[in-house]
XYZ file of C-alpha atoms in Angstrom:
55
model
C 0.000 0.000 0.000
C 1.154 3.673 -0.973
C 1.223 6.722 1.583
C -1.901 7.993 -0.690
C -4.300 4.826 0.072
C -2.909 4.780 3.644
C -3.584 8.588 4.260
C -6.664 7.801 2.559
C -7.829 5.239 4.732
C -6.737 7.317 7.823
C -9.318 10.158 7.157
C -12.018 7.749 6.328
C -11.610 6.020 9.887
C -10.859 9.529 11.564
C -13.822 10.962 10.096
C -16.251 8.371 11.140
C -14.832 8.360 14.276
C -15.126 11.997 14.439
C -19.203 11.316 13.252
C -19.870 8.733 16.285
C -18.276 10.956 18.514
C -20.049 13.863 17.847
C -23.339 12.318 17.690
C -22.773 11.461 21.254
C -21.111 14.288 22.682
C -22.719 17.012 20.364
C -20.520 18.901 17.963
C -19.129 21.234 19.704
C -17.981 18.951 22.479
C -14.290 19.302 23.035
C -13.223 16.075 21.914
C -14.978 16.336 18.198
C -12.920 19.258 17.975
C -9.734 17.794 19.233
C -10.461 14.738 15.965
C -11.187 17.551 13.713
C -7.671 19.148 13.772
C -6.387 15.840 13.689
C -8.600 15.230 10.590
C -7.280 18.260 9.304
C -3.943 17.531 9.475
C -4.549 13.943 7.754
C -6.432 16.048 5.069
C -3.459 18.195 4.412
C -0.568 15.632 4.752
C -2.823 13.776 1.864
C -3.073 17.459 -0.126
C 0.801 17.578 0.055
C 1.211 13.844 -1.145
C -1.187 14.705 -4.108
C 0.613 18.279 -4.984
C 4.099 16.371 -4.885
C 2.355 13.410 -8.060
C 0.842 16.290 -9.669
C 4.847 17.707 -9.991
């Protein structure tokens, strides 16, 4: 498996984690936010590995 797919499955688990967490907590509770900047690091690690193909 490539960094892409394993990135890719990364933010797919992270996000439905994020999803069953904030259902319920609410989401705003302070853990869904902690997974979302997590998630948003995943999502721009995977932007970088894309931009460095697309070179």
């Amino acid at each position: 498996m490539n960094k892409m797919n394993i990135l890719s499955i990364k933010i797919e688990n992270e996000r439905a984690y994020m999803i069953s967490l904030a259902e319920k907590y609410g989401y705003t509770s302070e853990v869904v936010l902690k997974i979302s900047q997590e998630l948003d690091k995943l999502i721009h690690q995977y932007q970088n590995e894309l931009l460095k193909k697309t070179k």
